[in-house]
PDB file of C-alpha atoms in Angstrom:
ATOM      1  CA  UNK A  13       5.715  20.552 -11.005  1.00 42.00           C
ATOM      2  CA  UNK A  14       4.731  17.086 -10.682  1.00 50.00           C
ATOM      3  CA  UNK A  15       5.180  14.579 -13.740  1.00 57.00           C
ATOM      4  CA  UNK A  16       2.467  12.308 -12.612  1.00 69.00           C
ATOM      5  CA  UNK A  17      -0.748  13.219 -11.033  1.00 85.00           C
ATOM      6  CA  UNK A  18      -0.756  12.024  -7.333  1.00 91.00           C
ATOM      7  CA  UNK A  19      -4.047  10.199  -8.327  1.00 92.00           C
ATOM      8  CA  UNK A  20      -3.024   7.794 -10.289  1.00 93.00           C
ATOM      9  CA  UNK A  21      -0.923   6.068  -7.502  1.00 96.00           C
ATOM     10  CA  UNK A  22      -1.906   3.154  -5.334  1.00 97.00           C
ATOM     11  CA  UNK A  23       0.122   2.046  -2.615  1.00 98.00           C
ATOM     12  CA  UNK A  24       0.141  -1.766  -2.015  1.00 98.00           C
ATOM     13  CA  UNK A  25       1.343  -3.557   1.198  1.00 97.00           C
ATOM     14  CA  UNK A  26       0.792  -7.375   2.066  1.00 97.00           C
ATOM     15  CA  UNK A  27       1.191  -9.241   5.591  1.00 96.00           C
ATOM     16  CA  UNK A  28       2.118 -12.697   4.369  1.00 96.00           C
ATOM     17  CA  UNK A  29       2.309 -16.135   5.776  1.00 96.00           C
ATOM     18  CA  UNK A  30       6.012 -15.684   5.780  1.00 93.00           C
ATOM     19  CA  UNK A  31       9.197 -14.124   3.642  1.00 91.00           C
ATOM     20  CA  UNK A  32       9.990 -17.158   2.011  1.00 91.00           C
ATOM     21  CA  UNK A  33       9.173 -18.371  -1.895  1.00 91.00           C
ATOM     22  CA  UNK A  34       6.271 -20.899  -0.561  1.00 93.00           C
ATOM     23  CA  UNK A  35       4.655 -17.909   1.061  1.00 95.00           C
ATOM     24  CA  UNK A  36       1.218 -16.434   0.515  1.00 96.00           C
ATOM     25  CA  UNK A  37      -0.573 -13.052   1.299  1.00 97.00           C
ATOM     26  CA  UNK A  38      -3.115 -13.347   4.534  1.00 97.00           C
ATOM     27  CA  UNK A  39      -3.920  -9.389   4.091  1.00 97.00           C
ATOM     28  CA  UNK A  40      -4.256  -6.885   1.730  1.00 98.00           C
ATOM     29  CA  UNK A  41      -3.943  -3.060   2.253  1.00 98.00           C
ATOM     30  CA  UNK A  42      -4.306  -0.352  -1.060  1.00 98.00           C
ATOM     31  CA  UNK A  43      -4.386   3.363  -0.282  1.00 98.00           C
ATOM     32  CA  UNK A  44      -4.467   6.315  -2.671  1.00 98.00           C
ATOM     33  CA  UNK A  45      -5.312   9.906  -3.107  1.00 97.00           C
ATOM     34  CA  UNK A  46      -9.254  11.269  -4.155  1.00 95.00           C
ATOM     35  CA  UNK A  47     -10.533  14.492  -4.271  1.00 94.00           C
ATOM     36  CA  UNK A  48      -7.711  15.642  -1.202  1.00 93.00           C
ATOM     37  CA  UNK A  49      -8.045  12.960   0.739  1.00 96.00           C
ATOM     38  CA  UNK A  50      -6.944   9.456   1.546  1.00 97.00           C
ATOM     39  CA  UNK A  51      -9.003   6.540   0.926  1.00 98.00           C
ATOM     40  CA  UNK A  52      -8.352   3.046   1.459  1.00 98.00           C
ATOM     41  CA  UNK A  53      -9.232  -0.735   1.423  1.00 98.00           C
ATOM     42  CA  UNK A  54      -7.733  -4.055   2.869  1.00 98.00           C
ATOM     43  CA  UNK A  55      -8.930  -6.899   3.712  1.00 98.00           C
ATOM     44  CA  UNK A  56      -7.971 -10.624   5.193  1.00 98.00           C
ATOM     45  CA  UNK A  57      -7.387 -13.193   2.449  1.00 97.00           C
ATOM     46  CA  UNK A  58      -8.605 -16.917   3.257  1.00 97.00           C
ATOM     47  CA  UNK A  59      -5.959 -19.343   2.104  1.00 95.00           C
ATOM     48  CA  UNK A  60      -6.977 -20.749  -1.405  1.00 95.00           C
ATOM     49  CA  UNK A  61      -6.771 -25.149  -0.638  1.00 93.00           C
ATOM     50  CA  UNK A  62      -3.720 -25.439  -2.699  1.00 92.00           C
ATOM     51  CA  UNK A  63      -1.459 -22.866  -1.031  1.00 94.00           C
ATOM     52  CA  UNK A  64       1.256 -24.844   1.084  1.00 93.00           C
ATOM     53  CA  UNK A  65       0.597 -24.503   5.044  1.00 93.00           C
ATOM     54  CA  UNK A  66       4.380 -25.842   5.260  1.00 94.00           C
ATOM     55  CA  UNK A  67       4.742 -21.920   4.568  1.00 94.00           C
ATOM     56  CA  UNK A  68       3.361 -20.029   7.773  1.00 94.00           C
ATOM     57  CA  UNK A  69       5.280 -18.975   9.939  1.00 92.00           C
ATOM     58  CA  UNK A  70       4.713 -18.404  13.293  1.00 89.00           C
ATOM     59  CA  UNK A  71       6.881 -15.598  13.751  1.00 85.00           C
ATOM     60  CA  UNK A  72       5.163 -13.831  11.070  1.00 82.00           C
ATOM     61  CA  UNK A  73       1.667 -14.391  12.622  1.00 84.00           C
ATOM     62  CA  UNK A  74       3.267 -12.504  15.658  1.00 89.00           C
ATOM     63  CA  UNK A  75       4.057  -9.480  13.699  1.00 88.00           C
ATOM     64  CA  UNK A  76       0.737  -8.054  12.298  1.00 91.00           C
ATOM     65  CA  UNK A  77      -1.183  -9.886  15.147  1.00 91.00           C
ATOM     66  CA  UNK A  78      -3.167 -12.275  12.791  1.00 93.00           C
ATOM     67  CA  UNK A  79      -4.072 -15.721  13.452  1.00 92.00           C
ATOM     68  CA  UNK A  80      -3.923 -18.913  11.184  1.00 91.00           C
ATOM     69  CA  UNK A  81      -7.709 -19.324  12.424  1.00 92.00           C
ATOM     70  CA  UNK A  82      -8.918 -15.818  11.997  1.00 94.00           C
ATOM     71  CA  UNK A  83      -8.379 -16.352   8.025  1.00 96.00           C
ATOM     72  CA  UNK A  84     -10.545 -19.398   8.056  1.00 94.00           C
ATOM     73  CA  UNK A  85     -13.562 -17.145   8.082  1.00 95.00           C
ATOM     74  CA  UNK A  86     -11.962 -13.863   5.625  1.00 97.00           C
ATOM     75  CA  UNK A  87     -13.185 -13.567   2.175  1.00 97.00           C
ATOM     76  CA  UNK A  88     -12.111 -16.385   0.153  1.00 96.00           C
ATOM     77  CA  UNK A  89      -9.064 -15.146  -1.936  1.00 95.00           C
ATOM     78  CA  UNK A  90     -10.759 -14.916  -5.585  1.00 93.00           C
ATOM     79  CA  UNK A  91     -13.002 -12.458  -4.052  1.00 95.00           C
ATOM     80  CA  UNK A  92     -10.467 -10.281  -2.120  1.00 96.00           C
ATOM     81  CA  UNK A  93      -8.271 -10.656  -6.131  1.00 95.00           C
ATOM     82  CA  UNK A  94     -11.628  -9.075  -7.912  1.00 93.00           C
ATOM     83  CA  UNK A  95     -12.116  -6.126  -5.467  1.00 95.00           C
ATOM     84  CA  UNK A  96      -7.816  -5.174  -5.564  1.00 96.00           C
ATOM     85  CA  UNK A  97      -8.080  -5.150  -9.138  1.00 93.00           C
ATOM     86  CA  UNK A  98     -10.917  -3.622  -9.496  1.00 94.00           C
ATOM     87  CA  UNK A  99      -9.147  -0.409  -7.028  1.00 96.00           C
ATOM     88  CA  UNK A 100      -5.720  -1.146  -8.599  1.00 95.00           C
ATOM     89  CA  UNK A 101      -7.103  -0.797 -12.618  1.00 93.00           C
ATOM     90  CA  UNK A 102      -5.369   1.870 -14.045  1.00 92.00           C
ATOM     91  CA  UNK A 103      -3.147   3.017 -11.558  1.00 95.00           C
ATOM     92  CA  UNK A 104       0.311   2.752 -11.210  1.00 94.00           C
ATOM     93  CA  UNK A 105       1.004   0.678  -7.877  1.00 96.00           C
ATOM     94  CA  UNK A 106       3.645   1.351  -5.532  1.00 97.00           C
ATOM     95  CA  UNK A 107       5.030  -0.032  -2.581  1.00 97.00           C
ATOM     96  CA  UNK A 108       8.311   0.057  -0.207  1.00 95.00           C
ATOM     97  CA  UNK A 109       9.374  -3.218  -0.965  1.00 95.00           C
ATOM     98  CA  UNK A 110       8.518  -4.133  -4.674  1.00 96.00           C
ATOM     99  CA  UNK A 111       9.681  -7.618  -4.970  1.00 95.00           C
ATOM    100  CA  UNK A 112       7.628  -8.942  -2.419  1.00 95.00           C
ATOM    101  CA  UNK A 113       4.439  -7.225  -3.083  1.00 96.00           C
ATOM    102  CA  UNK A 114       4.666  -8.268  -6.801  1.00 95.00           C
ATOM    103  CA  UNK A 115       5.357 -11.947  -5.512  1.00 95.00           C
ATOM    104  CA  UNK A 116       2.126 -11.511  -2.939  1.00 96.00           C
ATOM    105  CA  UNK A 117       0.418  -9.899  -5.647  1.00 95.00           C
ATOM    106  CA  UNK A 118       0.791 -13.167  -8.250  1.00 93.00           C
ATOM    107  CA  UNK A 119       0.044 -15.729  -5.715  1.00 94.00           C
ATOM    108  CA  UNK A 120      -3.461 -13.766  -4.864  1.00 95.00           C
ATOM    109  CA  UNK A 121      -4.314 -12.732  -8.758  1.00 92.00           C
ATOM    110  CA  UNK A 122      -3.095 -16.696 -10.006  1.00 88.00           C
ATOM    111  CA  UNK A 123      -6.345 -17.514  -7.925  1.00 72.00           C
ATOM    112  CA  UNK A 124      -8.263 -14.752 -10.106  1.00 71.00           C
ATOM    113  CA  UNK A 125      -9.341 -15.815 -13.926  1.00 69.00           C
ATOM    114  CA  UNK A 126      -7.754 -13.395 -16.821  1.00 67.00           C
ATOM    115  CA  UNK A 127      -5.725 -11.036 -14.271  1.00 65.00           C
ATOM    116  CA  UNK A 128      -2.382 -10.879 -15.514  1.00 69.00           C
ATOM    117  CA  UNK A 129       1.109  -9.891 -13.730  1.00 79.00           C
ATOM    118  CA  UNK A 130       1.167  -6.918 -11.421  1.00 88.00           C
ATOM    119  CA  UNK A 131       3.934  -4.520 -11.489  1.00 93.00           C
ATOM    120  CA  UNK A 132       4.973  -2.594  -8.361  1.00 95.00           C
ATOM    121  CA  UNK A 133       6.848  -0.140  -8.572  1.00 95.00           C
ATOM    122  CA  UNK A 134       9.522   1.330  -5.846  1.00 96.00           C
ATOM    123  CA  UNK A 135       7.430   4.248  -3.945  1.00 96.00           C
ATOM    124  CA  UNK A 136      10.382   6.525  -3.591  1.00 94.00           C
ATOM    125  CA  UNK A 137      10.892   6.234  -7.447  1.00 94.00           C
ATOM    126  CA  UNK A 138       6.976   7.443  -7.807  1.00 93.00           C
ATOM    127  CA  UNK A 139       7.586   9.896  -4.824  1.00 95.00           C
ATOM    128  CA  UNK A 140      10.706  11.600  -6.998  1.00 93.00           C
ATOM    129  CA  UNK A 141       8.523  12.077 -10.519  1.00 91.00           C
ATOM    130  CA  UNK A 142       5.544  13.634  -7.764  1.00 92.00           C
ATOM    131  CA  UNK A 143       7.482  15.787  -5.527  1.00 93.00           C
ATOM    132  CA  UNK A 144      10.075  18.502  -5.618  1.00 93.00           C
ATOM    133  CA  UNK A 145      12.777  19.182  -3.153  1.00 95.00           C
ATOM    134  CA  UNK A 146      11.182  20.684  -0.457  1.00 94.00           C
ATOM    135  CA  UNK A 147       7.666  18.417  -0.631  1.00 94.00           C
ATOM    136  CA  UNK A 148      10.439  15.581  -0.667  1.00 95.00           C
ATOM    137  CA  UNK A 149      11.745  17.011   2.712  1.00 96.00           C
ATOM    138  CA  UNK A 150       8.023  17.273   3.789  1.00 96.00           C
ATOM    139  CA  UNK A 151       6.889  13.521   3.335  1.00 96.00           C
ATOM    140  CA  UNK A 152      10.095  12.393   4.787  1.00 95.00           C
ATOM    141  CA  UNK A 153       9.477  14.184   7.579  1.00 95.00           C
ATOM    142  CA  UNK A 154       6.338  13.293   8.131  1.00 95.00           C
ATOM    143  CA  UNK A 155       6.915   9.507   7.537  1.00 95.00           C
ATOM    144  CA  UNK A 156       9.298   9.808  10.282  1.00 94.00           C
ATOM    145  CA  UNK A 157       6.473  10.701  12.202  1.00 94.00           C
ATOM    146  CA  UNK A 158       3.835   8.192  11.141  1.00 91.00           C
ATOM    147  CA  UNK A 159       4.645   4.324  12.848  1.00 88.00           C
ATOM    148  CA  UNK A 160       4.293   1.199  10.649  1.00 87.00           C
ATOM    149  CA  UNK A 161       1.735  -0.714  12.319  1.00 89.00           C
ATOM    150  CA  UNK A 162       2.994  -3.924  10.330  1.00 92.00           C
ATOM    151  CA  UNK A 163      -0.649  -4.229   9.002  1.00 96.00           C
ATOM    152  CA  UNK A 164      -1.549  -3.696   5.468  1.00 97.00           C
ATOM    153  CA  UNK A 165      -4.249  -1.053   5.308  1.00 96.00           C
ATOM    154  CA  UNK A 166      -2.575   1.107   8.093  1.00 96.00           C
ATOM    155  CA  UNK A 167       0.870   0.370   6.248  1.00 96.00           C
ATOM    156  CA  UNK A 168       0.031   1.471   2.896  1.00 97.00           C
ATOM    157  CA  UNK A 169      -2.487   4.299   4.062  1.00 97.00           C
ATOM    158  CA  UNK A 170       1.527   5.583   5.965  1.00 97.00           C
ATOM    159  CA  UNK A 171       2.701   6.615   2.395  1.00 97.00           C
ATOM    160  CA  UNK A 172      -0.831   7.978   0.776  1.00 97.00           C
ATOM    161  CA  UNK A 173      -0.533  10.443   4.049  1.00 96.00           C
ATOM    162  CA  UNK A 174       2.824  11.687   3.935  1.00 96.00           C
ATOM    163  CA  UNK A 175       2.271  11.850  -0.048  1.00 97.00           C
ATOM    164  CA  UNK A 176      -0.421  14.036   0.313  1.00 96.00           C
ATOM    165  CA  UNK A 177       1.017  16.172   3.299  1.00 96.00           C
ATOM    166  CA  UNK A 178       3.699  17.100   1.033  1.00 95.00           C
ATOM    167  CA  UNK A 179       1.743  18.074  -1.998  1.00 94.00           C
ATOM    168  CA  UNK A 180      -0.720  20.137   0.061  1.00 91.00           C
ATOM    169  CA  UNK A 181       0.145  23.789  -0.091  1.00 86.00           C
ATOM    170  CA  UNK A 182       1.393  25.226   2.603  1.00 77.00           C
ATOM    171  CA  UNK A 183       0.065  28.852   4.096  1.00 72.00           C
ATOM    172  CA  UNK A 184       3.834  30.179   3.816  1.00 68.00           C
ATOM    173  CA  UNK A 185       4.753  28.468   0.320  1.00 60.00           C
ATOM    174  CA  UNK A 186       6.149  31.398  -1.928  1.00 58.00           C
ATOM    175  CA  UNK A 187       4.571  29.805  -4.544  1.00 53.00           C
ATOM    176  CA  UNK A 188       0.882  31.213  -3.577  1.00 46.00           C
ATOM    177  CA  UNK A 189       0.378  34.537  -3.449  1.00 39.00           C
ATOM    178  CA  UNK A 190      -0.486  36.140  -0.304  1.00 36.00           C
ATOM    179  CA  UNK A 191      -2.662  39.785   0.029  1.00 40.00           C
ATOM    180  CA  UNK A 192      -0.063  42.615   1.608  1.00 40.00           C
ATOM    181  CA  UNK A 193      -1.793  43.926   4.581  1.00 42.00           C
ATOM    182  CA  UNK A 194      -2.167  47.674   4.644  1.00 42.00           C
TER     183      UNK A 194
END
């Protein structure tokens, strides 16, 4: 039995300029569970003028594949910050590596008026309160299976799949019942 419903997760990945303290997100990915399916939303994040170019790194440009130039023309930042809250409100966000989304996270919602922190919270802490056991084996198993493209969308939509592959019912679960054939 699950002690929090599946749909009021969101799973939060950021490609960034780089990994260190001066560094700011360039994409946004949220993914979550709706009516038995995954949906999601990302998006490229123009710079805002006062975050420090000293902090892009080319090496991090390499990984996701995104270019310094292609963010000159994504939405500017304060309207990529009103649509992720506007997804994020009232869920409980969760990614695989916390302390950098939450650091992404305040850099793009410092640009946003009246948004206040974010709190991300470690997505196999969430997957433990959702899943028992055996639907823990499942969405292991099947995150084994999925690659990490290293962008954000693809990234965060990863754990919204293998969440809901292990929560769907399987055909041979003893928990449903089945009709004895004559």
């Amino acid at each position: 039995m699950s002690l929090l419903p599946a749909e009021d997760l969101i799973f939060i990945d950021f490609e960034a300029s780089g990994l260190g303290p001066q560094s700011w997100p360039i994409e946004i990915g949220l993914a979550w569970i709706e009516d038995g399916e995954v949906k999601s939303w990302s998006s490229l994040i123009r710079p805002a003028p006062n975050w420090s170019m000293d902090a892009w790194c080319p090496a991090s440009e390499r990984v996701p594949g995104i270019s310094r130039a292609e963010l000159d023309a994504a939405p500017q930042v304060h309207v990529v910050a009103a649509e992720a809250a506007r997804l994020m409100a009232g869920r409980s966000i969760c990614s695989d590596a916390p302390e950098f989304e939450e650091r992404w996270a305040a850099r793009l919602f410092c640009e946003q008026p009246g948004s206040g922190s974010v709190r991300v919270a470690y997505v196999y802490s969430a997957f433990a309160l959702l899943c028992d056991e055996a639907q823990l084996d499942r969405l292991h198993e099947k995150l084994a299976r999925l690659p990490a493209p290293h962008r954000a969308g693809p990234d965060a939509e990863r754990h919204a799949r293998a969440l809901l592959h292990a929560l769907t019912p399987r055909p041979d679960s003893p928990t449903e019942t089945r009709t004895p054939t004559p």
